[in-house]
Short mmCIF file of C-alpha atoms and ligand atoms in Angstrom, two decimals:
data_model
loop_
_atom_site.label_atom_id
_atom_site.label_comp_id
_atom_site.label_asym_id
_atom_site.label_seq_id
_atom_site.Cartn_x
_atom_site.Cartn_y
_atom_site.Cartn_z
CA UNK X 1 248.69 -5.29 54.43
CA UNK X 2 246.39 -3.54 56.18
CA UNK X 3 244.48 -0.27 55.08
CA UNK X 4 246.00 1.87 57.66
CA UNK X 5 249.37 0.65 56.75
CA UNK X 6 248.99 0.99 52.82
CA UNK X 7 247.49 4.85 53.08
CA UNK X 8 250.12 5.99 55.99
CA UNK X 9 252.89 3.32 55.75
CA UNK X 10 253.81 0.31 58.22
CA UNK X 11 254.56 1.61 61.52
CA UNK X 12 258.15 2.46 62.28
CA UNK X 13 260.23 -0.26 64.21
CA UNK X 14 261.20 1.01 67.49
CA UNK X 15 265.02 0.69 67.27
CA UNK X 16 266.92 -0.16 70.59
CA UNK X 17 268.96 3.29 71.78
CA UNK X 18 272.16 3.06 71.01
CA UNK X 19 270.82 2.54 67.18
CA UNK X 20 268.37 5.66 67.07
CA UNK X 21 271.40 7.91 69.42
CA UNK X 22 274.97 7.95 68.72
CA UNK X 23 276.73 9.14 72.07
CA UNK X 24 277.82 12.25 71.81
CA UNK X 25 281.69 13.61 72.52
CA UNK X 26 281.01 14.67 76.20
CA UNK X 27 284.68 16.63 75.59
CA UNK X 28 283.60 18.72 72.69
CA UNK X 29 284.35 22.36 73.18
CA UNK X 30 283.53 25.86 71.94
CA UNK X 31 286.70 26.15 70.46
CA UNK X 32 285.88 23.68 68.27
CA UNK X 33 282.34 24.49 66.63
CA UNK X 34 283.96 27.77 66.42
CA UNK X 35 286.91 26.61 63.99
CA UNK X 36 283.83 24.70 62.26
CA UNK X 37 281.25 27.51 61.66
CA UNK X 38 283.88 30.64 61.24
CA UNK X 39 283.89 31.93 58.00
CA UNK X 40 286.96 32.58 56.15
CA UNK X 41 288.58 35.81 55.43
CA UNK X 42 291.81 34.98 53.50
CA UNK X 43 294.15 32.91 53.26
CA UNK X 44 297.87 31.60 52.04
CA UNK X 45 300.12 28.95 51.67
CA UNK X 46 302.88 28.56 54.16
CA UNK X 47 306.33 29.11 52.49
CA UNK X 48 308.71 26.50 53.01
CA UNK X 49 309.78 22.78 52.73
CA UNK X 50 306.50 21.83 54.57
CA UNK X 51 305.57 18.29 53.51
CA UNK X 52 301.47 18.75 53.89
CA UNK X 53 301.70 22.22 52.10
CA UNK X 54 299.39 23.70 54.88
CA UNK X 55 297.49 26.99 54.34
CA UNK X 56 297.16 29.42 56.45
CA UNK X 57 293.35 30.96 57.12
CA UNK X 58 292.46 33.97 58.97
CA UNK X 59 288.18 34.39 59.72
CA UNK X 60 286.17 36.74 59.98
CA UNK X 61 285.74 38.25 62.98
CA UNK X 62 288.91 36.45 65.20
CA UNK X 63 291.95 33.58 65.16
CA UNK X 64 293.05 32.19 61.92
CA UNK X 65 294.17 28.19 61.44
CA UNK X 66 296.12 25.81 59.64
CA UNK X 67 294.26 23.93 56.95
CA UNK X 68 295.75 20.60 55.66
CA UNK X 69 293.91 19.56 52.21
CA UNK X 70 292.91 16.33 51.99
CA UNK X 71 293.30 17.12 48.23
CA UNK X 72 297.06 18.15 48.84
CA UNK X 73 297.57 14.38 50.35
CA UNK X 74 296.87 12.59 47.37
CA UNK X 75 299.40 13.90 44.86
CA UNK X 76 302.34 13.28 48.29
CA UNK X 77 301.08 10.07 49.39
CA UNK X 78 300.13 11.52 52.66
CA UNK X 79 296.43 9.81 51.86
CA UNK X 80 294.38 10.04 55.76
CA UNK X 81 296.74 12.60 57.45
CA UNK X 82 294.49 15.14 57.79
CA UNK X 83 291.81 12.47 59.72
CA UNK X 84 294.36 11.57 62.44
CA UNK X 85 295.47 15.33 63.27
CA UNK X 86 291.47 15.42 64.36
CA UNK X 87 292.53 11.88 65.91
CA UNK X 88 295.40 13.09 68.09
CA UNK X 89 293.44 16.11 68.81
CA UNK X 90 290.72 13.92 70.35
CA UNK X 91 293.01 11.27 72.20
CA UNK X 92 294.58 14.55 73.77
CA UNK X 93 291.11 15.45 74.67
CA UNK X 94 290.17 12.19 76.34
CA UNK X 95 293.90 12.03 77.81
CA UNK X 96 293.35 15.41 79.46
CA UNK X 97 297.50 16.31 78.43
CA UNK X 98 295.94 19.75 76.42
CA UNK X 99 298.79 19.19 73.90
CA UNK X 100 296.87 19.71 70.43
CA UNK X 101 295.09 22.91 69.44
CA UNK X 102 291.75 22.58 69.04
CA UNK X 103 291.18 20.43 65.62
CA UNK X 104 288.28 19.88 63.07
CA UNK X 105 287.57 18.44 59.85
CA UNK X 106 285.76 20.84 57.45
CA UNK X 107 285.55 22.23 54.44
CA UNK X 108 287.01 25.69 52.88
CA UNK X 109 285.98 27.42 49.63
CA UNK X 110 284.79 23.55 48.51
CA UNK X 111 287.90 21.48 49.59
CA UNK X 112 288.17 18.95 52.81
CA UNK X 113 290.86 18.87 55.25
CA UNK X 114 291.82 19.70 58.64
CA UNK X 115 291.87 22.91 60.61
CA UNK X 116 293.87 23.71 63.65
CA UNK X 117 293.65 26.56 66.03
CA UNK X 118 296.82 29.01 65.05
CA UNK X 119 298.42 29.59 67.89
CA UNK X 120 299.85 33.18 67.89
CA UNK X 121 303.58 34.23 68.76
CA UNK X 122 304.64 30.62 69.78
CA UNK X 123 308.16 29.02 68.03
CA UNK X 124 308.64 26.14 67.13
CA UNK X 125 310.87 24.14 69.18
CA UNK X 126 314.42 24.45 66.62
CA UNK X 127 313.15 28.23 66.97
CA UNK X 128 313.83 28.18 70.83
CA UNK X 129 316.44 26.42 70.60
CA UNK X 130 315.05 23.41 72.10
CA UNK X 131 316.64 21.11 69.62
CA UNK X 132 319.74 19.11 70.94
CA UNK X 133 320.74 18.21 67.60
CA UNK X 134 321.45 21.66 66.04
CA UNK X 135 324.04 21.76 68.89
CA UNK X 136 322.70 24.84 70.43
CA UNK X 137 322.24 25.67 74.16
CA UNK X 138 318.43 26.16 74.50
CA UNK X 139 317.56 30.43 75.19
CA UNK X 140 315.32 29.33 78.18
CA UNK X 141 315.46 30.46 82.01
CA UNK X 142 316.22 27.54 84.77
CA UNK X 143 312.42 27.44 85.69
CA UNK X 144 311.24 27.49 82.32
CA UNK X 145 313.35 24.72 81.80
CA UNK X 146 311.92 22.99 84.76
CA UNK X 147 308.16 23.57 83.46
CA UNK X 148 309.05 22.67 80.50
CA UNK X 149 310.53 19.36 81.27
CA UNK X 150 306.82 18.29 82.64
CA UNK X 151 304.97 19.50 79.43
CA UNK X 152 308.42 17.68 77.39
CA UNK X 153 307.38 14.78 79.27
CA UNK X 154 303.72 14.43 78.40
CA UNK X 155 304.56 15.18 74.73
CA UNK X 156 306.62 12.35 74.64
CA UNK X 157 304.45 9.81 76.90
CA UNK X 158 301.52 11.06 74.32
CA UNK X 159 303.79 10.32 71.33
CA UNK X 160 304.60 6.89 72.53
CA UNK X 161 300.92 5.81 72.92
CA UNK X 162 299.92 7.15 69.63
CA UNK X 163 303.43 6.01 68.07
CA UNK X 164 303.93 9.31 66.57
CA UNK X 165 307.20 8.82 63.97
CA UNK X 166 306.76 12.82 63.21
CA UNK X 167 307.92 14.65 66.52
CA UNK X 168 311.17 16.56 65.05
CA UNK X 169 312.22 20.01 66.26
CA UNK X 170 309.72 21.97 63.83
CA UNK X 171 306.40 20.17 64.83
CA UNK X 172 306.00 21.25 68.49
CA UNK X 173 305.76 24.83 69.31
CA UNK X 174 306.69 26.64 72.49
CA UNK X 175 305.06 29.40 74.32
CA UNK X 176 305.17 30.80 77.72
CA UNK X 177 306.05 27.39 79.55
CA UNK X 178 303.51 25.74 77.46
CA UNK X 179 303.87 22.98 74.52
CA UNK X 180 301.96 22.47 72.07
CA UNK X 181 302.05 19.40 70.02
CA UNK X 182 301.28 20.49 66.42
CA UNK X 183 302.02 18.27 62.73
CA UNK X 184 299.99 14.87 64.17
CA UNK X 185 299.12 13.76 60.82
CA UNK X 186 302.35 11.23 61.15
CA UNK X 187 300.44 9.61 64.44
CA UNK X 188 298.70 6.12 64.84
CA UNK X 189 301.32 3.95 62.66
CA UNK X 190 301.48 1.02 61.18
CA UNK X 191 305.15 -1.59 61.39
CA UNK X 192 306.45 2.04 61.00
CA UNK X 193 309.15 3.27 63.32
CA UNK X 194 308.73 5.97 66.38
CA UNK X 195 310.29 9.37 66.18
CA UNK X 196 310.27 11.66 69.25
CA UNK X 197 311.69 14.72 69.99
CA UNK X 198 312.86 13.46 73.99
CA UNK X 199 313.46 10.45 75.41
CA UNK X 200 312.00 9.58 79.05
CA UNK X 201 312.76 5.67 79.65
CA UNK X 202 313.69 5.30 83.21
CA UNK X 203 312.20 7.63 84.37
CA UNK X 204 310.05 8.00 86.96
CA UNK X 205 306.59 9.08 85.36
CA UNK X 206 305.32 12.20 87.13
CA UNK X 207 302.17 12.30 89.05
CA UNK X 208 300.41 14.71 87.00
CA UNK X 209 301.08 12.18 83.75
CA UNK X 210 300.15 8.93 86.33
CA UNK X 211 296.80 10.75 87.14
CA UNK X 212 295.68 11.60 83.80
CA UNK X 213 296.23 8.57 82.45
CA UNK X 214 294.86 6.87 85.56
CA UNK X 215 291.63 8.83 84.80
CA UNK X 216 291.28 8.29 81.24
CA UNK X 217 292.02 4.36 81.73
CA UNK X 218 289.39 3.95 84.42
CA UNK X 219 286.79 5.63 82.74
CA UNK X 220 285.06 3.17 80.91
CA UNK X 221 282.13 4.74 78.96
CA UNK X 222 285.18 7.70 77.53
CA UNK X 223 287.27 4.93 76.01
CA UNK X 224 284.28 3.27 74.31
CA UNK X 225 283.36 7.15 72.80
CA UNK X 226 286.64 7.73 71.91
CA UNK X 227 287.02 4.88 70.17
CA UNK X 228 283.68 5.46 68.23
CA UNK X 229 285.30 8.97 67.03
CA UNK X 230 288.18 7.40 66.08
CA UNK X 231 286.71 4.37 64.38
CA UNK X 232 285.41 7.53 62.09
CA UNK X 233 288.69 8.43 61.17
CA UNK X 234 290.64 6.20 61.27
CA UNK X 235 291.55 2.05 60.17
CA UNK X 236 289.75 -0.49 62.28
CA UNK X 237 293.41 -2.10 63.13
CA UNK X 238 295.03 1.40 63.79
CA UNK X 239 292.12 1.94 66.32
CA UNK X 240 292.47 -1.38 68.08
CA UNK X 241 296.12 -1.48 68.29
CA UNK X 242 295.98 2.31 70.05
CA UNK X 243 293.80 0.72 72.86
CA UNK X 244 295.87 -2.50 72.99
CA UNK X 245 298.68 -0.13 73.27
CA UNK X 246 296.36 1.75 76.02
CA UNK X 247 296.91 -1.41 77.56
CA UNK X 248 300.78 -1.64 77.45
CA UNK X 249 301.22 1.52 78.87
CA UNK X 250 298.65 1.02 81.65
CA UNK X 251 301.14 -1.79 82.84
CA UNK X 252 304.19 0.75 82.83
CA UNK X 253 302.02 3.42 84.49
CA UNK X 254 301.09 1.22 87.05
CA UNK X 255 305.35 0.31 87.60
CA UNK X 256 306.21 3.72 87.43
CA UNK X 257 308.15 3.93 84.51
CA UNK X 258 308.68 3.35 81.08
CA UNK X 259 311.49 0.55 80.30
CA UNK X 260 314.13 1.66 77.54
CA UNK X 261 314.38 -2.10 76.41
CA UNK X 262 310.06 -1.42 75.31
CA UNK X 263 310.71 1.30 72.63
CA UNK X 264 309.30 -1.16 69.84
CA UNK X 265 307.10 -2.61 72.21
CA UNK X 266 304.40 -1.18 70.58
CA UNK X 267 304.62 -1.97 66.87
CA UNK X 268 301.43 -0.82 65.34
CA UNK X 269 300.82 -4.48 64.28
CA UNK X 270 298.33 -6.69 66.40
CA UNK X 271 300.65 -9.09 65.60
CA UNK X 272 303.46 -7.65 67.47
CA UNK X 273 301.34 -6.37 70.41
CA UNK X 274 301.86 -8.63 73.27
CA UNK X 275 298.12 -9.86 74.52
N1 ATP C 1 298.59 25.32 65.16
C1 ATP C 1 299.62 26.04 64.76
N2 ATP C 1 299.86 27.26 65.32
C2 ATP C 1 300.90 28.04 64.92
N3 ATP C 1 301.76 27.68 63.94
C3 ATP C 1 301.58 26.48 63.34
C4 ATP C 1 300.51 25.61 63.72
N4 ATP C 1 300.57 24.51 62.93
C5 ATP C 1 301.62 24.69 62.11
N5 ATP C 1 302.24 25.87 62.36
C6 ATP C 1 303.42 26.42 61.65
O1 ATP C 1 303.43 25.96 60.31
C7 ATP C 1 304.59 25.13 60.08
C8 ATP C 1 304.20 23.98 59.16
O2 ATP C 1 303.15 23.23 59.76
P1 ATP C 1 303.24 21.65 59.88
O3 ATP C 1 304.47 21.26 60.59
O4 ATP C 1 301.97 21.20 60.51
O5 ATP C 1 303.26 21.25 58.34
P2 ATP C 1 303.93 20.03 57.56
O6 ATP C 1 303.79 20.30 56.12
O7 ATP C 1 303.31 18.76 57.96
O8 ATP C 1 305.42 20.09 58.03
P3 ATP C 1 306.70 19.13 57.78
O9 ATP C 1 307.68 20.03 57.15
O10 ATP C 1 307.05 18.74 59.18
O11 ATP C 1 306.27 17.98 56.97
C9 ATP C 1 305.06 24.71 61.48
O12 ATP C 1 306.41 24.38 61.55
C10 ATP C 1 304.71 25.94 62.30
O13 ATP C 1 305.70 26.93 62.15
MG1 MG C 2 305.83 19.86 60.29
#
């Protein structure tokens, strides 16, 4: 060894790039280092038959969110839920729908879990009435209805892609013509079965849907990010059988529609998948 090496150590090797750099999220917003950094002020369990046991923080300063304990997951078997409500958040992101509330992974007063961006006076959709199945006309003006139906639509195009078996009446909520997809943690399955709250085989897939997903698919250096941040939280298999899915759906996007006869076409099993 020489003496330079032994008094200062052996020079460092220069590492190619993408080994020294990890690419950053190029979607990564204020909202979210704010849920991150904001300090908490108080906070209290939701009352009620919810699964996750959420909590409910307010901080300091503004906004208050829902924390899922990672914790809380072991003792219900829940084990990773709290990882893929970040996940949906970010293939919401990188889908451009603007579904999910802004969602982190941090920790509060020592414990790990997720946080999501409360959203203030929304319902839930059995709230508004939205649920067919509690036999109730929904509350809702004809144009609200017809807003709605495009924001219904994207929910359930986005729970199809990320075979969601979660989406009952209480886990989206409803606000001025807007939806927002909340309760992911049920999202990226495995030979598990798909739950939505709407059906849209058959039917034409609107423009607004097409284009987003046109964008997201052709962008080349977003999917290979995206699937970096979910490779973080997620199973390798659950992350390869979203973007084999990714392919699927291209297919139907590119036809128009969604078949009825390909509801299980997208087993979370790379088995199932058709190449
Ligand atoms: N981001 C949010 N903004 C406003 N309210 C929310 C939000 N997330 C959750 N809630 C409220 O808290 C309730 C429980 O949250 P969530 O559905 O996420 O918990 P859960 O334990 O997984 O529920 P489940 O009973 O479906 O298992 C929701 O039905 C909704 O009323
Ligand atoms: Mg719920």
């Amino acid at each position: 060894m020489k003496f330079v090496e032994r008094a200062f150590g052996s020079p460092k090797r220069e590492l190619p790039k993408e080994e020294t750099e990890k690419r950053k999220n190029p979607l990564s917003s204020a909202e979210e280092e704010i849920l991150e950094m904001r300090e908490k002020a108080s906070s209290k369990d939701i009352i009620g038959g919810c699964s996750s046991r959420p909590v409910f923080v307010e901080f300091k300063d503004d906004g208050a969110g829902i924390f899922k304990l990672s914790s809380r997951e072991e003792k219900l078997e829940h084990v990773g839920n709290y990882k893929k409500e970040r996940a949906a958040y970010l293939a919401d992101r990188f889908l451009g729908f603007g579904l999910v509330p802004p969602t982190v992974i941090r920790e509060i007063d020592g414990e790990i879990g997720s946080v999501q961006e409360f959203v203030p006076d929304a319902k839930t959709a059995a709230e508004a009435y939205l649920t067919p199945a509690e036999g109730k006309e929904p509350t809702l003006t004809k144009e609200q209805k017809q807003s709605l139906k495009l924001e219904l639509f994207k929910l359930w195009f986005f729970d199809y892609l990320l075979y969601n078996r979660d989406r009952h009446g209480g886990n989206l909520l409803v606000k001025e013509n807007k939806i927002y997809a909340i309760d992911n943690g049920w999202t990226f399955r495995k030979n598990d079965f798909y739950w939505p709250f709407c059906r849209f085989f058959d039917t034409p897939i609107p423009q607004e849907v097409k284009d987003a997903f046109e964008r997201f698919y052709s962008w080349k250096e977003g999917k290979e990010i995206l699937r970096d941040l979910l490779s973080e939280l997620l199973d390798k298999d659950e992350v390869d059988c979203f973007f084999k899915r990714v392919e699927v759906v291209e297919r139907f996007v590119r036809q128009g529609t969604i078949p009825e006869n390909a509801q299980s076409a997208l087993k979370f099993d790379p088995g199932i998948i058709e190449k």
